Short mmCIF file of C-alpha atoms in Angstrom, two decimals:
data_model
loop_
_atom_site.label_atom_id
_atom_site.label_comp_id
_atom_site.label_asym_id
_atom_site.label_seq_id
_atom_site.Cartn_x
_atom_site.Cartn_y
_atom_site.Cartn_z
CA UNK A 1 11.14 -19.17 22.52
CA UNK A 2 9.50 -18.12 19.07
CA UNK A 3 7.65 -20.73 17.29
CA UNK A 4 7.89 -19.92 13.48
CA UNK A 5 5.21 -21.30 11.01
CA UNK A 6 6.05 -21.36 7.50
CA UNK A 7 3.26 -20.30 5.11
CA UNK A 8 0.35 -22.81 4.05
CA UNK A 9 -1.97 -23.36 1.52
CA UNK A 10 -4.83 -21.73 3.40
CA UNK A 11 -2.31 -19.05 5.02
CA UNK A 12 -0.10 -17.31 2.85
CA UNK A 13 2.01 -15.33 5.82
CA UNK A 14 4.37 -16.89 8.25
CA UNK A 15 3.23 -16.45 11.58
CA UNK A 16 5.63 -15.78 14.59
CA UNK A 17 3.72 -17.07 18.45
CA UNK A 18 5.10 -15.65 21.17
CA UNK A 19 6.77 -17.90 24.20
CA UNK A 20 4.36 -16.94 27.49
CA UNK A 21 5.68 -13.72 28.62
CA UNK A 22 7.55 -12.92 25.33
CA UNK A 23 7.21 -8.98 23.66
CA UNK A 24 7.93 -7.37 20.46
CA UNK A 25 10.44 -5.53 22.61
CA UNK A 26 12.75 -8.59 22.67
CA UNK A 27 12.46 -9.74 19.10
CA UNK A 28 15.76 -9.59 16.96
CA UNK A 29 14.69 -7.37 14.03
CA UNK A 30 17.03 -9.01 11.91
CA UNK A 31 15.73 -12.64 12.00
CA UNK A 32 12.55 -10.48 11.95
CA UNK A 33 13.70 -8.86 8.75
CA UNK A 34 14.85 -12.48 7.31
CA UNK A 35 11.33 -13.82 7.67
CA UNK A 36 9.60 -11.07 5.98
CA UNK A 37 12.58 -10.51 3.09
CA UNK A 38 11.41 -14.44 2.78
CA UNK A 39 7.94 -14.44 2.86
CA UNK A 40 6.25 -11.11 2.02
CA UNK A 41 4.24 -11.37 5.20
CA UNK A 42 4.40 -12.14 8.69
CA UNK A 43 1.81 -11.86 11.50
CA UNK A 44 2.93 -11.97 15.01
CA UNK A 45 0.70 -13.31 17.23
CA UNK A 46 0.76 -14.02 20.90
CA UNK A 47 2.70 -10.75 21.85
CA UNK A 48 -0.12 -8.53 23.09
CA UNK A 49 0.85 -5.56 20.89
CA UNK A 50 -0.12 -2.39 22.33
CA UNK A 51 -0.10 1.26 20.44
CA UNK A 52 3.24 2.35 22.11
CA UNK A 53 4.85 -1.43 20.99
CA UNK A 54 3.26 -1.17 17.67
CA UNK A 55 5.39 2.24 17.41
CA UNK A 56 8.30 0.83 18.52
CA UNK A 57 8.58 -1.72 16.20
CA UNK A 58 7.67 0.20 12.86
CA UNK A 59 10.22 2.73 13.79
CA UNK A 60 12.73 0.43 14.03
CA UNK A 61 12.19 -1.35 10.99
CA UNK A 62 11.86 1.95 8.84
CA UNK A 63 13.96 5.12 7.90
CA UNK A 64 10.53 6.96 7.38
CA UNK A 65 7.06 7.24 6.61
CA UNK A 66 3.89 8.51 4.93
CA UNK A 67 0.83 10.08 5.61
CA UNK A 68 -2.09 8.66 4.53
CA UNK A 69 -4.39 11.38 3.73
CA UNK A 70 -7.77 9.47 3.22
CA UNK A 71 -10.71 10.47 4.92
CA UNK A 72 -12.41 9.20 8.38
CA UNK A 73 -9.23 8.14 10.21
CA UNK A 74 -7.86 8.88 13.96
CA UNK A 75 -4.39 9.67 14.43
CA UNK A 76 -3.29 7.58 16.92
CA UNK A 77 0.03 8.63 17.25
CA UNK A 78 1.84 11.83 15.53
CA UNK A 79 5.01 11.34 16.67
CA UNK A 80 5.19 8.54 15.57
CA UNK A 81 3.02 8.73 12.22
CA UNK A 82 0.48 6.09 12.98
CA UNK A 83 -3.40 6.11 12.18
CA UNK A 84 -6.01 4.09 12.07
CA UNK A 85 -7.64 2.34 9.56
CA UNK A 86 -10.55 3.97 7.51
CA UNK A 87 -13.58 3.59 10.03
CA UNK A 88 -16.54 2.97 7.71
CA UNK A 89 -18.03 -0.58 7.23
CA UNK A 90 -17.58 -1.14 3.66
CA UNK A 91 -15.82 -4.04 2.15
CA UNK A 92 -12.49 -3.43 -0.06
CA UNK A 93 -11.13 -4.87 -3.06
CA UNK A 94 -7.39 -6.13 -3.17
CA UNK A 95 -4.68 -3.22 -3.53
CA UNK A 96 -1.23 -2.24 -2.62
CA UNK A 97 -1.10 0.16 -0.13
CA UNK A 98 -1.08 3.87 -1.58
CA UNK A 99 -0.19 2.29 -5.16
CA UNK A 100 -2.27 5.29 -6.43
CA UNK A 101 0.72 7.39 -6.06
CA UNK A 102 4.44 6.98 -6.74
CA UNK A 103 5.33 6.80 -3.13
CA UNK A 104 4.03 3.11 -2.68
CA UNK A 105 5.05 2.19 0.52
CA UNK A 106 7.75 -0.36 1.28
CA UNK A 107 5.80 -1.72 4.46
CA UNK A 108 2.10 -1.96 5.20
CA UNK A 109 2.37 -2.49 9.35
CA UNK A 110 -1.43 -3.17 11.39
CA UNK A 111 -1.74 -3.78 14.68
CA UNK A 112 -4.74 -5.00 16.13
CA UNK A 113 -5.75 -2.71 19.04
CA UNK A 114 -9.48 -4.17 19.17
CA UNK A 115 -10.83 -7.36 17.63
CA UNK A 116 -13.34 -7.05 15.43
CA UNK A 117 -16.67 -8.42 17.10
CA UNK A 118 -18.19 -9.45 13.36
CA UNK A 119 -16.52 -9.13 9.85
CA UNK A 120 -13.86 -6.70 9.33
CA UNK A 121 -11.08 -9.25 8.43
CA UNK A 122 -8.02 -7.61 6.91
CA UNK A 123 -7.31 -9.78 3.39
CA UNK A 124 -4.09 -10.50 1.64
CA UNK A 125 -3.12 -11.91 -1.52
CA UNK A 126 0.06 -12.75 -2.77
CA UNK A 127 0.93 -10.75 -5.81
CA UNK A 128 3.38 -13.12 -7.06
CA UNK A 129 1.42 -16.19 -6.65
CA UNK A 130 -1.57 -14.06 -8.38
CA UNK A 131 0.79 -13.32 -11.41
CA UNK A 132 1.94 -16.94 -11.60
CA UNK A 133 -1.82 -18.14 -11.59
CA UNK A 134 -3.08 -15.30 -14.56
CA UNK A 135 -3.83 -17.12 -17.52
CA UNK A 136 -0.43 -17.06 -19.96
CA UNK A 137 -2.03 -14.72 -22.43
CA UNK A 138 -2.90 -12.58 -19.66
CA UNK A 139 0.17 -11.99 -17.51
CA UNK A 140 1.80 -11.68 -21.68
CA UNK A 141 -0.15 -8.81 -21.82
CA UNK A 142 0.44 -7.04 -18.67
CA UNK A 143 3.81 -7.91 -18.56
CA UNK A 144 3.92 -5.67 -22.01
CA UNK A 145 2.61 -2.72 -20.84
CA UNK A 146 2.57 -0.10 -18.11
CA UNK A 147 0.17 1.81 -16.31
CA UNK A 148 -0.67 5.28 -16.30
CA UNK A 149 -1.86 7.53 -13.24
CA UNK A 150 -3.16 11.05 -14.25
CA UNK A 151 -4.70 13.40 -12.00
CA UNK A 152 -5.46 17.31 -11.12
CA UNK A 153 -2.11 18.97 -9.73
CA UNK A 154 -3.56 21.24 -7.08
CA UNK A 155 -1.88 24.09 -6.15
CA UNK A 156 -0.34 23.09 -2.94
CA UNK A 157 1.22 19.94 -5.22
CA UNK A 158 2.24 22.37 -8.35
CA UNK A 159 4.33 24.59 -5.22
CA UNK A 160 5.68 21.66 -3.44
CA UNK A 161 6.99 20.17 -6.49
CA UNK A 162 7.93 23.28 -8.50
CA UNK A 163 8.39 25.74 -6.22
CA UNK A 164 5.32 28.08 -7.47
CA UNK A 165 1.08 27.55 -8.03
CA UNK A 166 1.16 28.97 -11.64
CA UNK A 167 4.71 27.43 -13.45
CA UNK A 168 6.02 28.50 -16.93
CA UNK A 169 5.66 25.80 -19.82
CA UNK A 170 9.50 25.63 -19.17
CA UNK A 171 8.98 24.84 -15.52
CA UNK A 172 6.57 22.07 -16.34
CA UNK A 173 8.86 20.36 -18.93
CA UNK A 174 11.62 20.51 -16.42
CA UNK A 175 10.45 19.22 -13.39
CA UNK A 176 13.57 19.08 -10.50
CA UNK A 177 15.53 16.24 -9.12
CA UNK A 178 13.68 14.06 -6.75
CA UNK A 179 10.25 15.06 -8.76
CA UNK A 180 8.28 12.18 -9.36
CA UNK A 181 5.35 13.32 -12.33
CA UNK A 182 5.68 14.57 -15.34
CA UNK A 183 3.24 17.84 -15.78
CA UNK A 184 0.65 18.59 -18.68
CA UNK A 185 -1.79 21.46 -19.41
CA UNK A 186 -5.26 20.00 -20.38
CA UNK A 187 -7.34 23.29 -21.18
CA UNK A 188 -7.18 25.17 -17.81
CA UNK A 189 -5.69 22.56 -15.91
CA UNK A 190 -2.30 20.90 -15.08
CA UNK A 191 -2.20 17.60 -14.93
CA UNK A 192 0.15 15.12 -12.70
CA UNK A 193 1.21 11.97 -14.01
CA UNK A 194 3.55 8.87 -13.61
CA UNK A 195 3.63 5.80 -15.08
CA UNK A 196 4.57 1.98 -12.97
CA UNK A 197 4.74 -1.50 -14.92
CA UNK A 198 1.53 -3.39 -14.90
CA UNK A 199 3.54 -6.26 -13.73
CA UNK A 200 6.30 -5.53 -12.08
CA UNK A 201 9.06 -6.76 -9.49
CA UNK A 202 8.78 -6.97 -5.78
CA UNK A 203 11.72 -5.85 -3.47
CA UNK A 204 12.76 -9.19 -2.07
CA UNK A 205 11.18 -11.29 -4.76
CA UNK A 206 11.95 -12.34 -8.48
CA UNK A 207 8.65 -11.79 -9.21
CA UNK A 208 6.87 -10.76 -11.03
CA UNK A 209 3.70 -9.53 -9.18
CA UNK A 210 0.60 -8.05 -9.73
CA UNK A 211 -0.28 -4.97 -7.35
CA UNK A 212 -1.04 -1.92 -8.49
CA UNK A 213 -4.72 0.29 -8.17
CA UNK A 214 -6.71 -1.43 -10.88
CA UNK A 215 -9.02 -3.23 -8.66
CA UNK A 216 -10.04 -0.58 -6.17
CA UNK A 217 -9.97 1.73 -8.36
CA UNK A 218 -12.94 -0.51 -11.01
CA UNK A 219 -14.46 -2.60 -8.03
CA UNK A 220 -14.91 0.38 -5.29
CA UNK A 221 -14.05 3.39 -6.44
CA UNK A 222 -15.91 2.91 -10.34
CA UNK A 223 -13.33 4.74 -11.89
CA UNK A 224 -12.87 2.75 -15.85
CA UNK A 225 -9.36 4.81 -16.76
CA UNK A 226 -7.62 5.63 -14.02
CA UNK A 227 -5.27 4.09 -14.10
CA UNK A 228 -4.61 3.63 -17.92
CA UNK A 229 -2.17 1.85 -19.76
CA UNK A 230 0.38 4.46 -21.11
CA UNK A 231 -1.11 4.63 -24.13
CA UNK A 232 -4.43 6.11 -22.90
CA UNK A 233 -6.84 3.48 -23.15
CA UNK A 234 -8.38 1.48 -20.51
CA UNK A 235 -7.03 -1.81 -19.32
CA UNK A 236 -8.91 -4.21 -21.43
CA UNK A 237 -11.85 -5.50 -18.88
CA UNK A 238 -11.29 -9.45 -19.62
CA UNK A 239 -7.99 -8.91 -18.12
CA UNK A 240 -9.51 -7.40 -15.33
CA UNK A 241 -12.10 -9.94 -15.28
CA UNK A 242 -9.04 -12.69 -15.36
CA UNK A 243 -7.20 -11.32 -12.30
CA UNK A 244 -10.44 -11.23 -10.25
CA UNK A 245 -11.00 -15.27 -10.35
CA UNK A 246 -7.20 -15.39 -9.94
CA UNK A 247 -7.19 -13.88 -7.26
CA UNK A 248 -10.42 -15.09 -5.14
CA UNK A 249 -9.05 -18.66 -4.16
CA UNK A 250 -5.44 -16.85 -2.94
CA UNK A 251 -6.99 -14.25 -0.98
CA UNK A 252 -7.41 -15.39 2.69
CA UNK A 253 -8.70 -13.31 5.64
CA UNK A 254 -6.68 -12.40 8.84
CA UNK A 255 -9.63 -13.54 11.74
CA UNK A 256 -7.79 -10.75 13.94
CA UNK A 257 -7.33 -10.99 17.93
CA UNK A 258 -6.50 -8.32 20.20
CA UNK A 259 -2.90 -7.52 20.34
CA UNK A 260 -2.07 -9.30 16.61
CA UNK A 261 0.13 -7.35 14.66
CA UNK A 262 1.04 -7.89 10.72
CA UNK A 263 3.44 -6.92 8.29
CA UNK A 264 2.89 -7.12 4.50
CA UNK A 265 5.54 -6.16 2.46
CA UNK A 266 3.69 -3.55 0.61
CA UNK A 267 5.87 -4.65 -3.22
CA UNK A 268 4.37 -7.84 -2.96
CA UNK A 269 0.92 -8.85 -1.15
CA UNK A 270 -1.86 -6.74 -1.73
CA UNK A 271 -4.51 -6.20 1.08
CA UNK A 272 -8.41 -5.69 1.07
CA UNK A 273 -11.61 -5.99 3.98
CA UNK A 274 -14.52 -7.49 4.55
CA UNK A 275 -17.48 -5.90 4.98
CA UNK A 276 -17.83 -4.93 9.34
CA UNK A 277 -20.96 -5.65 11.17
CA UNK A 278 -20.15 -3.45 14.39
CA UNK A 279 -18.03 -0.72 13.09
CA UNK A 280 -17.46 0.21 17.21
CA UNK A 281 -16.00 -3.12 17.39
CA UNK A 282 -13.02 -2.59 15.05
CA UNK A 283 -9.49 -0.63 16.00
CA UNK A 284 -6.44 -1.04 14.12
CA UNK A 285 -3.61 0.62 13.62
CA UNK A 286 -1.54 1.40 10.90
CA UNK A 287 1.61 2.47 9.61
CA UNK A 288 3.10 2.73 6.13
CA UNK A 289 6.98 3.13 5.94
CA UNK A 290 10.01 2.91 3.97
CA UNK A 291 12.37 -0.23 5.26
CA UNK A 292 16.03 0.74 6.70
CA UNK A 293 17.38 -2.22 4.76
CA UNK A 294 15.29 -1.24 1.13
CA UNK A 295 16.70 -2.32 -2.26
CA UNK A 296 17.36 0.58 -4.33
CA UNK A 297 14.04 1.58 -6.82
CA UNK A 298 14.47 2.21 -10.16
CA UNK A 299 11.01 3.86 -10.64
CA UNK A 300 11.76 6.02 -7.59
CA UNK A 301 13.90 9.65 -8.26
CA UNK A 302 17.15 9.63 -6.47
CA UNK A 303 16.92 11.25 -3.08
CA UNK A 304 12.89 10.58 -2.65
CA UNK A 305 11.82 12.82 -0.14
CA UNK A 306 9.37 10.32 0.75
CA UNK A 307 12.46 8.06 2.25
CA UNK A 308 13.60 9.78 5.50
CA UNK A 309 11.29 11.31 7.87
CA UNK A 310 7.57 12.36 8.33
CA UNK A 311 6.56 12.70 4.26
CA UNK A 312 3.08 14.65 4.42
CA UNK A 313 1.72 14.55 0.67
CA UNK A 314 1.56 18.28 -0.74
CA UNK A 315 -2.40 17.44 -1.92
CA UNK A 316 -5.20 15.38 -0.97
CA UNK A 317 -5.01 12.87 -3.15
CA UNK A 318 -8.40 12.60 -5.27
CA UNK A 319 -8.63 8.93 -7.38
CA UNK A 320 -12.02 9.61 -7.93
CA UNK A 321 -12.72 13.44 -7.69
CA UNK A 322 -11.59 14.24 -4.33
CA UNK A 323 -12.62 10.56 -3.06
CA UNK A 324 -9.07 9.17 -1.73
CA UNK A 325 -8.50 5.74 -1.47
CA UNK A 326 -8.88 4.18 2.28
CA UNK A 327 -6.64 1.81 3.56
CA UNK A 328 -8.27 -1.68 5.54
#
């Protein structure tokens, strides 16, 4: 039988250990589902979780998926839409999976296919514990505001969206149903943009949280206005600086073993990496879908395309001039 440990202090995910003999296979996804709705995160340990039973499970769980389009990654399985994780060494800062764009994932999924031999320790933090712990001047601020994510519209996004690579004025004011930016002309440019609160509520919790692109986007990526608030101006770097010590005494690592698998709910805990000593040493998988069971999104457009099937982005996203974001 299933032995279920609620989260701790020094481990914010419940953790499901297999009985000897026990597989993902047999799990009921909907005491599966009543954990995670719970929790925000649950690692399952014990059930030696291979690539074809990492599959299994995601695509049970979720109506569809997206394609993470940043650089040096395998793809592990097409069919089924899974990847690995970027395969440099370097270490990450916290962020929500994809939060860059406004097809945030419902579900981060990683399966560990090999253990890491030194380092490379996935690490989560609780967005709504984070919130909770800003100072109360702090999360006052952010809960005031919203975030704004401009960047280029290539052509392949402008035809996607719009239906041609060089729109009218009229076709960029009226953008059609299921379009999630708002378009701009800056000189010779167009411009993509959508906005997401800086605080905001999770799908199974009151909230609020903090996850969004801030850190990666300051910490790794050195990027001071992207994203804004909607006003323009940068986030104001003692709040940045506040949400940094928050966080570092909630974020714990996952010490992976061969055949772990975890599941973050992607609204709620952000994720991040330690640096790897033996990049050779280090396979997991991934998967980022869109839950069967999801609550409705107000920020999303009706009919997402994103929501059912194999979503592909239109562009390679570029945070940082054609650098997209990895995932851990």
């Amino acid at each position: 039988m299933t032995t279920l440990l609620a989260p701790a202090p020094d481990r914010p995910w419940a953790q499901l250990e297999a009985a000897p003999g026990e597989t993902v296979d047999g799990l009921d996804d909907a005491a599966l589902m009543t954990t995670y709705r719970a929790h925000g995160a649950v690692l399952l340990r014990g059930f030696d979780v291979d690539l074809p039973a990492f599959g299994r499970l995601v695509q049970r769980l979720c109506s569809g998926s997206v394609f993470n389009e940043s650089p040096d990654r395998q793809l592990l399985d097409p069919a089924a839409n899974i990847q690995s994780v970027n395969g440099g060494a370097d270490a990450f800062p916290l962020h929500p999976e994809l939060s860059r764009e406004p097809w945030k994932p419902d579900l981060c999924a990683f399966g560990c296919l090999q253990a890491p031999v030194e380092g490379g320790e996935t690490t989560v933090c609780d967005g709504v514990a984070l919130a909770a712990a800003l100072p109360a001047e702090v999360r006052a601020g952010l809960a005031r505001e919203r975030l704004l994510y401009v960047q280029p519209a290539t052509p392949e996004a402008l035809r996607f969206w719009l239906g041609t690579e060089t729109p009218t004025d009229a076709q960029l004011a009226r953008p059609p149903a299921g379009c999630p930016y708002r378009f701009v002309r800056a000189g010779a440019r167009i411009m993509r943009a959508f906005t997401r609160p800086a605080l905001h509520r999770p799908m199974f919790h009151e909230g609020p949280a903090f996850g969004n692109f801030l850190l990666f986007a300051r910490d790794y990526l050195g990027r001071q206005g992207f994203p804004a608030l909607s006003t323009g101006k940068p986030v104001p770097e003692a709040w940045l600086d506040a949400v940094r010590a928050a966080a570092e005494p909630l974020t714990v690592p996952v010490a992976w073993r061969r055949g772990d698998l975890l599941l973050l709910d992607n609204t709620r805990f952000m994720h991040g990496r330690r640096a790897i000593a033996d990049v050779h040493g280090r396979l997991i998988a991934s998967f980022f879908g869109y839950l069967r069971d999801a609550l409705p999104d107000p920020e999303e457009p009706a009919a997402a395309p994103w929501r059912t099937g194999r979503f592909i982005p239109p562009h390679r996203a570029a945070a940082d001039g054609g650098r997209s974001a990895p995932d851990v």
